[in-house]
């Protein structure tokens, strides 16, 4: 029986006043390559943000390696959506990747030679070494994603969360990133990806979480990717549920 | 002289009210488009134009000064757009940069003018903080005409403006027309700013466009009501300012108007029916009262399910007893019993609770032990029509996931 | 002139983080509204020459940020508009108080808006009966050093929370705390510079040299460095300009910083054009 590395229990989260996640409940076993999918507004990014403490849930909790997030921070890497960042910021590729070491350093301390080395290694893994002094606004979407990934890699985590890493990325980068994720899995790490494209799920992942405000299904990919489940997740708005969301928001 | 002053006061009042109304009206559009502070930037940018116009003309002719302000203001707007388009610079810093540089240049010119021997340079100062009392008849006529003009434009293009604000993605589809409205809106906005400059001054013109509109938006989200309300708020504010500046000599109008508008805003913030915090607190209190009552009714009903039909007075608090009785839910005597109305009401709450639990388990994949807390909240929120819908979707079930009955005894 | 240089440098330094964090308009708001804080502090303390005056003014400036946040959380009106409402209110109140009660000397409206660098030279800092120069120079100098120290200390935290606050939270660095730091530094800078250059020009100093540097710099430390350079240049040329034409110092410095911005923009466009050809 595999260890549970990530567990969500009865999680209800509101965006503004309206709940976008309702009583969500699932757990992820170690070493899986997980896809979290669902229609837009289904609460996928909200799930991630709540897990890291960016949002406060109305109820429920999320646990990592059976502990609170703040206790195991250094074992977890988060790759936010690319568009959540202003790429005009004055920084080079190397600057951004080095930021991945900041968590290990803690407040005030400065990055050391060993941190620089780890950042370089991460850059090698994503094949971006020649870009290391390039300004981040001079990168393509795929290259930016690689930089984010490199930053996550030098965090040396056991659990990786990526928010829509394949969105707007060229096919070469997509395959390259996926290969990296697979390598991570082979090293015993767990990778959770909020994925935008239900079509490619089968090709890349081995565990599926279907989300549409509430949990539709969670389990090994083959058995969870059924027509029934897909309908429940994508088959149009559930009148009752959306009415309930509204009523809740207006109380 | 006395008579003249009185007549002039009337003009000042009229002008100020027209001003306040116009700024209030346009302000709503500005605030909704999140461009409130753009007015601030443009007003500050107008200062050098005023100074240069004065230097060219040699004396204080309002029309000339306003023309200078117009050119300068538009130049400022152009600079902001250019900076954002041509460089990495973001909108907010572009606005702050243009605002302060132009204003700085204006100050340079003003201090330069101050050193000049010419006598009629006084009155340029009034452009800084405004001096409504200094308005002449001709100024007022100009202001009122511009007000009527903007009123006309807003009236004619009302539908388009509405669409333009709320649905800019749709407006973008229209392409050319969207550009046209952008320019049109910018133009009347700048005109209004120009007109405000004399009464309110460069530094505080922004408030004229933001504060009354923001206050109005606390009361309603409907565009027409917001505009009307904002016009009213704006007029009151500027009338107050004008009054004070007529009565108390030397008192700059701008700050008084802003104070009046801010007081209105404060009042709205607290008491407005949509956004006011006092209002919201009252609503919260009413809701919790409702919840308490319904919870009690539900408990009483559940008691009847286990055969209990009577309760002691001492079991229930006085306040709740009073509430139950005044709603006709109980018969009181030495012991308390439920009326038919009370029984049905209690059942309804319990039904909603159990029905919701059923829905969560059967349709939403929730597990039995996770549904109670949710139902505790939803039992107070579900309306009768939603209950009917749920019933029909579930096929009128008879029991909930815990085996409890969904039908009344 | 040293005073002007110090004011410009200090403002530019913290201004980097205001511009990068899209807080320019907040900086604008603070530098206006702080007028009220200063007037109130003056009324309470009775003199401009006490440390309490300074502390109260700074507290007010920090408090301003909280007010705006508090209101924004309770209404559905945009943050930018709330900033406008709040700062114009306090600024208007401040002006009214001055006109009504203070009347003259240090607190007249002109001095308030545009500073009184010309006069502050006369307020010297006397220590052990040595005339160590104008008081403003020392306070500005101290604030400048404090800014350098704190920014250097929290450099990587500033960097990461500005660039990617979500990621920062996930690695345990709190963007909120850094935000308070930035607001605090801005507040003490604005209060101190206010005396020398007045409300509106503080905005110019916070934003314009920084923005000039932002256009072409690829790395944060270079951006900061160049912003200080442009600040220095603006203050020296601006000061000379104001002396030559006998006009307001603060206005001149702001204006010159804008002229420098223009030059840099033109040069940048020419250079970029050449690059693509």
CSV table of N, CA and C in Angstrom, one decimal, chain B residues 181-258:
chain,number,residue,atom,x,y,z
B,181,UNK,N,-15.3,55.6,-29.6
B,181,UNK,CA,-15.8,55.9,-28.3
B,181,UNK,C,-14.7,56.2,-27.3
B,182,UNK,N,-13.6,55.5,-27.5
B,182,UNK,CA,-12.5,55.8,-26.6
B,182,UNK,C,-12.1,57.2,-26.7
B,183,UNK,N,-12.0,57.7,-28.0
B,183,UNK,CA,-11.6,59.1,-28.2
B,183,UNK,C,-12.7,60.1,-27.7
B,184,UNK,N,-13.9,59.7,-28.0
B,184,UNK,CA,-15.0,60.6,-27.6
B,184,UNK,C,-15.1,60.7,-26.1
B,185,UNK,N,-15.0,59.6,-25.5
B,185,UNK,CA,-15.0,59.6,-24.0
B,185,UNK,C,-13.8,60.4,-23.4
B,186,UNK,N,-12.7,60.2,-24.0
B,186,UNK,CA,-11.5,60.9,-23.5
B,186,UNK,C,-11.7,62.4,-23.7
B,187,UNK,N,-12.3,62.8,-24.8
B,187,UNK,CA,-12.5,64.2,-25.1
B,187,UNK,C,-13.4,64.9,-24.1
B,188,UNK,N,-14.6,64.3,-23.9
B,188,UNK,CA,-15.5,65.0,-23.0
B,188,UNK,C,-14.9,64.9,-21.6
B,189,UNK,N,-14.2,63.9,-21.3
B,189,UNK,CA,-13.5,63.8,-20.0
B,189,UNK,C,-12.6,65.0,-19.8
B,190,UNK,N,-11.7,65.2,-20.8
B,190,UNK,CA,-10.7,66.3,-20.7
B,190,UNK,C,-11.5,67.6,-20.6
B,191,UNK,N,-12.5,67.8,-21.4
B,191,UNK,CA,-13.3,69.1,-21.4
B,191,UNK,C,-13.8,69.3,-19.9
B,192,UNK,N,-14.3,68.3,-19.3
B,192,UNK,CA,-14.9,68.4,-18.0
B,192,UNK,C,-13.7,68.8,-17.0
B,193,UNK,N,-12.6,68.2,-17.2
B,193,UNK,CA,-11.5,68.5,-16.3
B,193,UNK,C,-11.1,69.9,-16.4
B,194,UNK,N,-11.0,70.4,-17.7
B,194,UNK,CA,-10.7,71.8,-17.9
B,194,UNK,C,-11.6,72.7,-17.2
B,195,UNK,N,-12.8,72.4,-17.3
B,195,UNK,CA,-13.8,73.3,-16.7
B,195,UNK,C,-13.7,73.3,-15.2
B,196,UNK,N,-13.3,72.1,-14.6
B,196,UNK,CA,-13.2,72.0,-13.2
B,196,UNK,C,-12.0,72.8,-12.7
B,197,UNK,N,-11.0,72.9,-13.5
B,197,UNK,CA,-9.8,73.5,-13.0
B,197,UNK,C,-10.0,74.8,-12.3
B,198,UNK,N,-10.8,75.6,-12.8
B,198,UNK,CA,-10.9,76.9,-12.2
B,198,UNK,C,-11.6,76.9,-10.8
B,199,UNK,N,-12.6,76.0,-10.7
B,199,UNK,CA,-13.3,76.0,-9.5
B,199,UNK,C,-12.7,75.1,-8.4
B,200,UNK,N,-12.1,74.0,-8.9
B,200,UNK,CA,-11.6,73.1,-7.9
B,200,UNK,C,-10.1,73.1,-7.8
B,201,UNK,N,-9.5,73.5,-8.9
B,201,UNK,CA,-8.0,73.5,-8.9
B,201,UNK,C,-7.4,72.2,-9.4
B,202,UNK,N,-6.2,72.3,-9.9
B,202,UNK,CA,-5.5,71.2,-10.4
B,202,UNK,C,-5.4,70.0,-9.5
B,203,UNK,N,-5.0,70.4,-8.3
B,203,UNK,CA,-4.6,69.3,-7.3
B,203,UNK,C,-5.7,68.4,-7.0
B,204,UNK,N,-6.9,69.0,-6.9
B,204,UNK,CA,-8.0,68.2,-6.3
B,204,UNK,C,-9.1,67.8,-7.3
B,205,UNK,N,-8.9,68.1,-8.6
B,205,UNK,CA,-9.9,67.8,-9.6
B,205,UNK,C,-10.2,66.3,-9.6
B,206,UNK,N,-9.2,65.5,-9.4
B,206,UNK,CA,-9.5,64.1,-9.4
B,206,UNK,C,-10.6,63.7,-8.5
B,207,UNK,N,-10.7,64.3,-7.3
B,207,UNK,CA,-11.7,63.9,-6.4
B,207,UNK,C,-13.1,64.2,-6.9
B,208,UNK,N,-13.2,65.3,-7.7
B,208,UNK,CA,-14.5,65.6,-8.3
B,208,UNK,C,-15.0,64.4,-9.1
B,209,UNK,N,-14.1,63.7,-9.7
B,209,UNK,CA,-14.5,62.7,-10.6
B,209,UNK,C,-14.6,61.3,-10.0
B,210,UNK,N,-14.0,61.2,-8.8
B,210,UNK,CA,-14.0,59.9,-8.2
B,210,UNK,C,-14.9,59.8,-7.1
B,211,UNK,N,-14.8,60.7,-6.1
B,211,UNK,CA,-15.5,60.5,-4.8
B,211,UNK,C,-17.1,60.4,-5.0
B,212,UNK,N,-17.7,61.4,-5.7
B,212,UNK,CA,-19.2,61.3,-5.7
B,212,UNK,C,-19.6,60.0,-6.5
B,213,UNK,N,-18.8,59.7,-7.5
B,213,UNK,CA,-19.2,58.5,-8.3
B,213,UNK,C,-19.0,57.2,-7.4
B,214,UNK,N,-17.9,57.2,-6.7
B,214,UNK,CA,-17.7,56.0,-5.8
B,214,UNK,C,-18.8,55.9,-4.8
B,215,UNK,N,-19.2,57.0,-4.2
B,215,UNK,CA,-20.3,57.0,-3.2
B,215,UNK,C,-21.5,56.5,-3.9
B,216,UNK,N,-21.8,56.9,-5.1
B,216,UNK,CA,-23.0,56.5,-5.8
B,216,UNK,C,-23.0,55.0,-6.0
B,217,UNK,N,-21.8,54.5,-6.4
B,217,UNK,CA,-21.7,53.1,-6.7
B,217,UNK,C,-21.9,52.2,-5.5
B,218,UNK,N,-21.9,52.8,-4.3
B,218,UNK,CA,-22.1,52.0,-3.1
B,218,UNK,C,-23.6,51.7,-2.9
B,219,UNK,N,-24.4,52.6,-3.6
B,219,UNK,CA,-25.8,52.4,-3.5
B,219,UNK,C,-26.5,51.5,-4.5
B,220,UNK,N,-25.9,51.5,-5.7
B,220,UNK,CA,-26.5,50.8,-6.8
B,220,UNK,C,-25.5,50.3,-7.8
B,221,UNK,N,-25.8,49.2,-8.5
B,221,UNK,CA,-24.9,48.8,-9.6
B,221,UNK,C,-25.5,49.1,-10.9
B,222,UNK,N,-26.7,49.7,-10.9
B,222,UNK,CA,-27.3,50.0,-12.2
B,222,UNK,C,-26.8,51.3,-12.7
B,223,UNK,N,-26.4,51.3,-13.9
B,223,UNK,CA,-25.7,52.5,-14.5
B,223,UNK,C,-26.5,53.8,-14.4
B,224,UNK,N,-27.8,53.7,-14.8
B,224,UNK,CA,-28.6,55.0,-14.8
B,224,UNK,C,-28.7,55.5,-13.4
B,225,UNK,N,-29.1,54.6,-12.4
B,225,UNK,CA,-29.2,55.1,-11.0
B,225,UNK,C,-27.9,55.7,-10.5
B,226,UNK,N,-26.8,55.0,-10.8
B,226,UNK,CA,-25.5,55.5,-10.3
B,226,UNK,C,-25.2,56.8,-10.9
B,227,UNK,N,-25.5,57.0,-12.2
B,227,UNK,CA,-25.2,58.3,-12.8
B,227,UNK,C,-26.0,59.4,-12.1
B,228,UNK,N,-27.3,59.1,-12.0
B,228,UNK,CA,-28.2,60.2,-11.4
B,228,UNK,C,-27.8,60.5,-10.0
B,229,UNK,N,-27.5,59.4,-9.2
B,229,UNK,CA,-27.1,59.6,-7.8
B,229,UNK,C,-25.8,60.4,-7.7
B,230,UNK,N,-24.9,60.1,-8.6
B,230,UNK,CA,-23.6,60.7,-8.7
B,230,UNK,C,-23.7,62.2,-9.0
B,231,UNK,N,-24.6,62.5,-9.9
B,231,UNK,CA,-24.9,63.9,-10.3
B,231,UNK,C,-25.4,64.7,-9.1
B,232,UNK,N,-26.3,64.0,-8.4
B,232,UNK,CA,-26.8,64.7,-7.1
B,232,UNK,C,-25.7,64.9,-6.1
B,233,UNK,N,-24.9,63.9,-5.9
B,233,UNK,CA,-23.8,64.0,-4.9
B,233,UNK,C,-22.8,65.1,-5.3
B,234,UNK,N,-22.5,65.0,-6.6
B,234,UNK,CA,-21.5,66.0,-7.1
B,234,UNK,C,-22.0,67.4,-7.0
B,235,UNK,N,-23.3,67.6,-7.3
B,235,UNK,CA,-23.8,69.0,-7.2
B,235,UNK,C,-23.8,69.5,-5.8
B,236,UNK,N,-24.3,68.6,-4.9
B,236,UNK,CA,-24.3,69.0,-3.5
B,236,UNK,C,-22.9,69.4,-3.0
B,237,UNK,N,-21.9,68.6,-3.4
B,237,UNK,CA,-20.5,68.9,-2.9
B,237,UNK,C,-20.1,70.2,-3.5
B,238,UNK,N,-20.2,70.4,-4.7
B,238,UNK,CA,-19.7,71.6,-5.3
B,238,UNK,C,-20.5,72.9,-4.9
B,239,UNK,N,-21.8,72.7,-4.6
B,239,UNK,CA,-22.6,73.8,-4.1
B,239,UNK,C,-22.1,74.2,-2.8
B,240,UNK,N,-21.8,73.2,-1.9
B,240,UNK,CA,-21.3,73.5,-0.6
B,240,UNK,C,-20.0,74.3,-0.7
B,241,UNK,N,-19.1,73.8,-1.6
B,241,UNK,CA,-17.8,74.4,-1.7
B,241,UNK,C,-17.9,75.8,-2.2
B,242,UNK,N,-18.8,76.0,-3.2
B,242,UNK,CA,-19.0,77.4,-3.7
B,242,UNK,C,-19.6,78.3,-2.6
B,243,UNK,N,-20.5,77.8,-1.9
B,243,UNK,CA,-21.1,78.6,-0.8
B,243,UNK,C,-20.0,79.1,0.2
B,244,UNK,N,-19.3,78.1,0.6
B,244,UNK,CA,-18.2,78.5,1.6
B,244,UNK,C,-17.2,79.5,1.0
B,245,UNK,N,-16.9,79.3,-0.2
B,245,UNK,CA,-15.9,80.2,-0.8
B,245,UNK,C,-16.5,81.6,-1.0
B,246,UNK,N,-17.8,81.7,-1.2
B,246,UNK,CA,-18.4,83.0,-1.3
B,246,UNK,C,-18.4,83.7,0.1
B,247,UNK,N,-18.8,82.9,1.1
B,247,UNK,CA,-19.0,83.4,2.4
B,247,UNK,C,-17.7,83.7,3.1
B,248,UNK,N,-16.8,82.8,3.0
B,248,UNK,CA,-15.5,83.0,3.7
B,248,UNK,C,-14.4,83.4,2.7
B,249,UNK,N,-14.0,84.6,2.8
B,249,UNK,CA,-13.1,85.1,1.8
B,249,UNK,C,-11.7,84.4,1.9
B,250,UNK,N,-11.2,84.1,0.7
B,250,UNK,CA,-9.9,83.6,0.7
B,250,UNK,C,-9.8,82.1,0.9
B,251,UNK,N,-10.9,81.5,1.2
B,251,UNK,CA,-10.9,80.0,1.5
B,251,UNK,C,-10.9,79.3,0.1
B,252,UNK,N,-10.0,78.5,-0.1
B,252,UNK,CA,-9.9,77.8,-1.4
B,252,UNK,C,-11.1,76.8,-1.6
B,253,UNK,N,-11.7,76.8,-2.7
B,253,UNK,CA,-12.9,76.0,-2.9
B,253,UNK,C,-12.6,74.5,-3.0
B,254,UNK,N,-11.6,74.2,-3.7
B,254,UNK,CA,-11.3,72.8,-3.9
B,254,UNK,C,-11.4,71.9,-2.7
B,255,UNK,N,-10.6,72.2,-1.7
B,255,UNK,CA,-10.6,71.4,-0.5
B,255,UNK,C,-12.0,71.3,0.1
B,256,UNK,N,-12.8,72.4,0.1
B,256,UNK,CA,-14.1,72.3,0.8
B,256,UNK,C,-15.0,71.3,0.0
B,257,UNK,N,-15.0,71.4,-1.3
B,257,UNK,CA,-15.8,70.5,-2.2
B,257,UNK,C,-15.4,69.1,-1.9
B,258,UNK,N,-14.1,68.8,-1.8
B,258,UNK,CA,-13.6,67.5,-1.6
B,258,UNK,C,-14.1,67.0,-0.2
